[in-house]
Amino acid sequence: MDFAAERTRMVEQLVRSRYVQDSRVRDAFLAVPREAFVRPEDADDAYADLPLPIGRGQTISAPSMIAIMLEEARLAPGDHVLEIGTGSGYHAALVAHIVGPENVVSIERIPRLAEWGRSNLARTGYAGVTVVVGDGSLGYPEKAPYDCILATAGAPEIPDPWRHQLSSRGRIVAPIGLRSGQVLIVATRKADGNLEIREGTPCAFVPLVGARAWPD
Ligand code: SAM
């Protein structure tokens, strides 16, 4: 399979359907090889607009869903980003392409996935991303504050630690709602410190499991 051609075709489709509008997001999708972040047996589906299994009951999200999140995040080079839920590392690689790998921290609760995500990132040129094992419902205070906190697992509400770890004017993009389905929310810190919350696209992410989220 000609993965480069498939990648271009996927990006053209994401642009045509207006999931991708920001040229930084487009360039990131063009640069990051999704086939390197899926299981070998799923490589032929790497550029289908589908979530794919990555083991341990988890998934790599569909490209259109990731595009929606990246557009909402409005990232710029140099932004300091915390991603909750490393999984395959694909979303972290796209973020790293925009803001710079050294500006990305990604936290994963399942050690084997963290290890796999870290190796996928290293193989594709994003070794500078910091991948840590831990409970992302508590954020990652060691590297706070963050200009953006992006969650790729669904939480019942915005965990307080995320609010405290946001920079002034920072934003949280996260699926919030039920275990079975959520709405993507965009929460932006205002000058008075409060969060302005906007509800966006309905979505269905795997649950965020942790002390400030769903029980295991
Ligand atoms: N961003 C990933 C990618 O590009 O492949 C997709 C990840 S998958 C939809 C959600 C991930 O969140 C899973 O790998 C899951 O183990 C992880 N997760 C769930 N609860 C977590 C928590 N409290 N802290 C960190 N990671 C968590």
Short mmCIF file of C-alpha atoms and ligand atoms in Angstrom, two decimals:
data_model
loop_
_atom_site.label_atom_id
_atom_site.label_comp_id
_atom_site.label_asym_id
_atom_site.label_seq_id
_atom_site.Cartn_x
_atom_site.Cartn_y
_atom_site.Cartn_z
CA MET A 1 0.00 0.00 0.00
CA ASP A 2 1.21 3.52 -0.83
CA PHE A 3 0.84 5.05 2.64
CA ALA A 4 1.99 8.53 1.56
CA ALA A 5 -0.70 8.66 -1.14
CA GLU A 6 -3.31 7.36 1.32
CA ARG A 7 -2.28 10.02 3.85
CA THR A 8 -2.66 12.79 1.26
CA ARG A 9 -6.06 11.42 0.27
CA MET A 10 -7.18 11.35 3.93
CA VAL A 11 -6.07 14.94 4.50
CA GLU A 12 -7.82 16.12 1.32
CA GLN A 13 -10.99 14.46 2.60
CA LEU A 14 -10.62 16.06 6.07
CA VAL A 15 -10.16 19.47 4.43
CA ARG A 16 -13.06 18.97 1.99
CA SER A 17 -15.39 18.03 4.81
CA ARG A 18 -14.11 21.03 6.80
CA TYR A 19 -12.92 18.98 9.76
CA VAL A 20 -9.54 20.57 9.04
CA GLN A 21 -9.38 24.31 8.41
CA ASP A 22 -6.20 25.43 10.19
CA SER A 23 -3.10 25.00 7.98
CA ARG A 24 -1.06 23.95 11.03
CA VAL A 25 -3.47 21.08 11.66
CA ARG A 26 -3.39 20.13 7.96
CA ASP A 27 0.41 20.11 7.90
CA ALA A 28 0.55 17.96 11.02
CA PHE A 29 -1.79 15.35 9.48
CA LEU A 30 0.32 15.38 6.31
CA ALA A 31 3.52 14.87 8.30
CA VAL A 32 2.63 12.16 10.83
CA PRO A 33 2.46 8.58 9.47
CA ARG A 34 -0.66 7.07 11.09
CA GLU A 35 0.38 3.61 9.89
CA ALA A 36 3.22 3.74 12.44
CA PHE A 37 0.71 4.15 15.30
CA VAL A 38 -1.66 1.25 14.58
CA ARG A 39 -1.17 -2.47 15.09
CA PRO A 40 0.59 -4.09 12.08
CA GLU A 41 -2.57 -6.10 11.24
CA ASP A 42 -4.53 -2.82 10.95
CA ALA A 43 -2.02 -0.98 8.75
CA ASP A 44 -4.24 -1.26 5.66
CA ASP A 45 -6.96 0.66 7.55
CA ALA A 46 -4.59 3.33 8.88
CA TYR A 47 -6.10 6.02 6.63
CA ALA A 48 -9.75 5.04 6.95
CA ASP A 49 -11.68 7.53 9.07
CA LEU A 50 -12.15 4.99 11.83
CA PRO A 51 -11.09 4.42 15.41
CA LEU A 52 -8.95 1.27 15.58
CA PRO A 53 -8.18 -1.07 18.49
CA ILE A 54 -4.77 -0.66 20.13
CA GLY A 55 -5.10 -3.36 22.81
CA ARG A 56 -6.24 -3.37 26.45
CA GLY A 57 -9.73 -2.32 25.30
CA GLN A 58 -8.43 1.06 24.08
CA THR A 59 -8.54 2.74 20.67
CA ILE A 60 -6.72 5.22 18.48
CA SER A 61 -9.42 7.82 17.68
CA ALA A 62 -10.78 8.42 14.19
CA PRO A 63 -8.85 11.12 12.27
CA SER A 64 -11.97 13.33 11.97
CA MET A 65 -12.43 13.28 15.77
CA ILE A 66 -8.80 14.19 16.32
CA ALA A 67 -9.17 16.97 13.75
CA ILE A 68 -12.14 18.41 15.63
CA MET A 69 -10.11 18.42 18.85
CA LEU A 70 -7.03 19.98 17.26
CA GLU A 71 -9.11 22.71 15.61
CA GLU A 72 -10.76 23.49 18.96
CA ALA A 73 -7.38 23.55 20.69
CA ARG A 74 -6.10 26.35 18.39
CA LEU A 75 -2.49 25.41 19.10
CA ALA A 76 0.46 27.57 18.12
CA PRO A 77 4.19 26.84 18.08
CA GLY A 78 5.61 27.03 21.60
CA ASP A 79 2.34 26.26 23.42
CA HIS A 80 2.85 23.97 26.40
CA VAL A 81 0.42 21.06 26.14
CA LEU A 82 -0.68 18.21 28.40
CA GLU A 83 -2.36 15.32 26.62
CA ILE A 84 -4.32 12.90 28.81
CA GLY A 85 -4.31 9.37 27.34
CA THR A 86 -1.20 8.66 25.25
CA GLY A 87 -2.50 5.40 23.75
CA SER A 88 -0.67 4.90 20.45
CA GLY A 89 1.02 8.32 20.61
CA TYR A 90 -0.58 9.48 17.32
CA HIS A 91 -2.48 12.43 18.76
CA ALA A 92 0.61 13.44 20.77
CA ALA A 93 2.69 13.34 17.56
CA LEU A 94 0.23 15.66 15.77
CA VAL A 95 0.31 18.06 18.70
CA ALA A 96 4.10 17.84 18.80
CA HIS A 97 4.29 18.70 15.10
CA ILE A 98 2.46 21.95 15.81
CA VAL A 99 3.89 23.10 19.15
CA GLY A 100 7.29 21.35 19.15
CA PRO A 101 7.94 17.95 20.79
CA GLU A 102 9.69 19.41 23.81
CA ASN A 103 6.49 21.30 24.67
CA VAL A 104 4.31 18.19 24.92
CA VAL A 105 3.69 16.04 27.99
CA SER A 106 1.44 13.01 27.52
CA ILE A 107 0.20 10.86 30.39
CA GLU A 108 -1.09 7.28 30.11
CA ARG A 109 -2.39 5.05 32.92
CA ILE A 110 -1.58 1.69 31.26
CA PRO A 111 2.21 1.17 31.40
CA ARG A 112 2.38 -1.12 28.31
CA LEU A 113 0.52 1.41 26.20
CA ALA A 114 2.73 4.23 27.48
CA GLU A 115 5.76 2.21 26.45
CA TRP A 116 4.30 1.46 22.99
CA GLY A 117 3.23 5.09 22.50
CA ARG A 118 6.69 6.29 23.52
CA SER A 119 8.40 3.94 21.06
CA ASN A 120 6.03 4.94 18.22
CA LEU A 121 6.82 8.59 18.91
CA ALA A 122 10.56 7.90 18.94
CA ARG A 123 10.41 5.91 15.66
CA THR A 124 8.61 8.75 13.89
CA GLY A 125 10.86 11.58 15.03
CA TYR A 126 8.95 12.81 18.08
CA ALA A 127 11.22 11.43 20.80
CA GLY A 128 11.18 14.85 22.48
CA VAL A 129 7.61 14.28 23.73
CA THR A 130 7.58 13.44 27.44
CA VAL A 131 5.43 10.34 28.05
CA VAL A 132 4.67 9.55 31.68
CA VAL A 133 2.72 6.75 33.35
CA GLY A 134 0.12 7.96 35.78
CA ASP A 135 -3.43 9.03 36.50
CA GLY A 136 -4.18 11.90 34.16
CA SER A 137 -7.41 12.72 36.03
CA LEU A 138 -4.97 14.41 38.43
CA GLY A 139 -3.26 16.22 35.56
CA TYR A 140 0.51 16.32 35.79
CA PRO A 141 1.45 19.09 38.22
CA GLU A 142 5.20 18.54 37.78
CA LYS A 143 5.16 20.33 34.39
CA ALA A 144 2.22 22.74 34.91
CA PRO A 145 1.02 25.28 33.93
CA TYR A 146 -0.28 24.23 30.50
CA ASP A 147 -1.60 26.41 27.70
CA CYS A 148 -3.79 23.50 26.66
CA ILE A 149 -4.99 20.31 28.32
CA LEU A 150 -6.34 17.83 25.75
CA ALA A 151 -8.12 14.76 27.05
CA THR A 152 -8.60 11.76 24.78
CA ALA A 153 -10.73 9.80 27.28
CA GLY A 154 -14.18 10.76 28.56
CA ALA A 155 -14.66 12.17 32.07
CA PRO A 156 -17.84 12.74 34.10
CA GLU A 157 -16.81 16.38 34.69
CA ILE A 158 -13.73 18.58 34.38
CA PRO A 159 -11.41 17.39 37.16
CA ASP A 160 -10.35 20.22 39.48
CA PRO A 161 -6.62 19.54 39.06
CA TRP A 162 -6.94 20.38 35.34
CA ARG A 163 -8.41 23.78 36.21
CA HIS A 164 -5.54 24.48 38.60
CA GLN A 165 -2.88 23.42 36.08
CA LEU A 166 -4.05 25.73 33.27
CA SER A 167 -2.09 28.84 32.40
CA SER A 168 -3.90 32.17 32.28
CA ARG A 169 -5.91 32.11 29.03
CA GLY A 170 -5.27 28.35 28.75
CA ARG A 171 -7.91 25.98 27.41
CA ILE A 172 -9.16 22.50 28.11
CA VAL A 173 -10.54 20.37 25.27
CA ALA A 174 -12.16 17.25 26.67
CA PRO A 175 -15.04 14.80 26.21
CA ILE A 176 -17.31 15.23 29.22
CA GLY A 177 -20.48 13.32 30.03
CA LEU A 178 -21.46 9.70 30.54
CA ARG A 179 -19.27 6.61 30.35
CA SER A 180 -21.12 5.67 27.18
CA GLY A 181 -21.12 9.03 25.41
CA GLN A 182 -19.95 12.57 25.88
CA VAL A 183 -19.89 16.07 24.43
CA LEU A 184 -16.60 17.67 23.52
CA ILE A 185 -16.25 20.73 25.73
CA VAL A 186 -13.90 23.66 25.27
CA ALA A 187 -13.16 25.45 28.54
CA THR A 188 -11.17 28.68 28.32
CA ARG A 189 -9.68 30.43 31.35
CA LYS A 190 -10.80 34.05 31.52
CA ALA A 191 -8.98 37.03 33.01
CA ASP A 192 -10.89 36.59 36.31
CA GLY A 193 -9.63 33.00 36.53
CA ASN A 194 -13.02 31.40 35.85
CA LEU A 195 -13.58 28.97 32.99
CA GLU A 196 -15.87 29.85 30.13
CA ILE A 197 -17.30 26.55 28.93
CA ARG A 198 -18.65 25.85 25.46
CA GLU A 199 -20.22 22.56 24.46
CA GLY A 200 -19.31 21.22 21.04
CA THR A 201 -19.54 17.94 19.15
CA PRO A 202 -21.20 14.82 20.60
CA CYS A 203 -18.62 12.02 20.83
CA ALA A 204 -17.93 8.60 22.36
CA PHE A 205 -14.48 8.16 23.87
CA VAL A 206 -13.27 5.35 26.12
CA PRO A 207 -13.70 6.33 29.79
CA LEU A 208 -11.14 8.30 31.75
CA VAL A 209 -10.41 5.95 34.65
CA GLY A 210 -8.91 7.52 37.72
CA ALA A 211 -9.21 9.14 41.12
CA ARG A 212 -11.03 12.20 39.70
CA ALA A 213 -12.93 10.32 37.00
CA TRP A 214 -14.60 6.92 36.53
CA PRO A 215 -13.77 3.94 38.78
CA ASP A 216 -11.89 1.02 37.18
N1 SAM B 1 -4.54 9.71 22.24
C1 SAM B 1 -4.56 8.31 21.92
C2 SAM B 1 -4.01 8.00 20.57
O1 SAM B 1 -3.70 8.93 19.80
O2 SAM B 1 -3.86 6.80 20.28
C3 SAM B 1 -5.94 7.73 22.04
C4 SAM B 1 -6.15 7.20 23.35
S1 SAM B 1 -7.55 6.27 23.80
C5 SAM B 1 -8.93 6.97 22.99
C6 SAM B 1 -7.66 6.87 25.50
C7 SAM B 1 -6.47 6.53 26.35
O3 SAM B 1 -6.67 7.14 27.64
C8 SAM B 1 -6.26 5.05 26.60
O4 SAM B 1 -4.98 4.69 26.21
C9 SAM B 1 -6.46 4.91 28.10
O5 SAM B 1 -5.66 3.91 28.69
C10 SAM B 1 -6.09 6.29 28.59
N2 SAM B 1 -6.60 6.66 29.91
C11 SAM B 1 -7.81 6.40 30.47
N3 SAM B 1 -7.87 6.92 31.72
C12 SAM B 1 -6.67 7.54 31.94
C13 SAM B 1 -6.12 8.27 33.03
N4 SAM B 1 -6.79 8.50 34.17
N5 SAM B 1 -4.88 8.76 32.90
C14 SAM B 1 -4.15 8.56 31.76
N6 SAM B 1 -4.61 7.87 30.71
C15 SAM B 1 -5.87 7.37 30.79
#
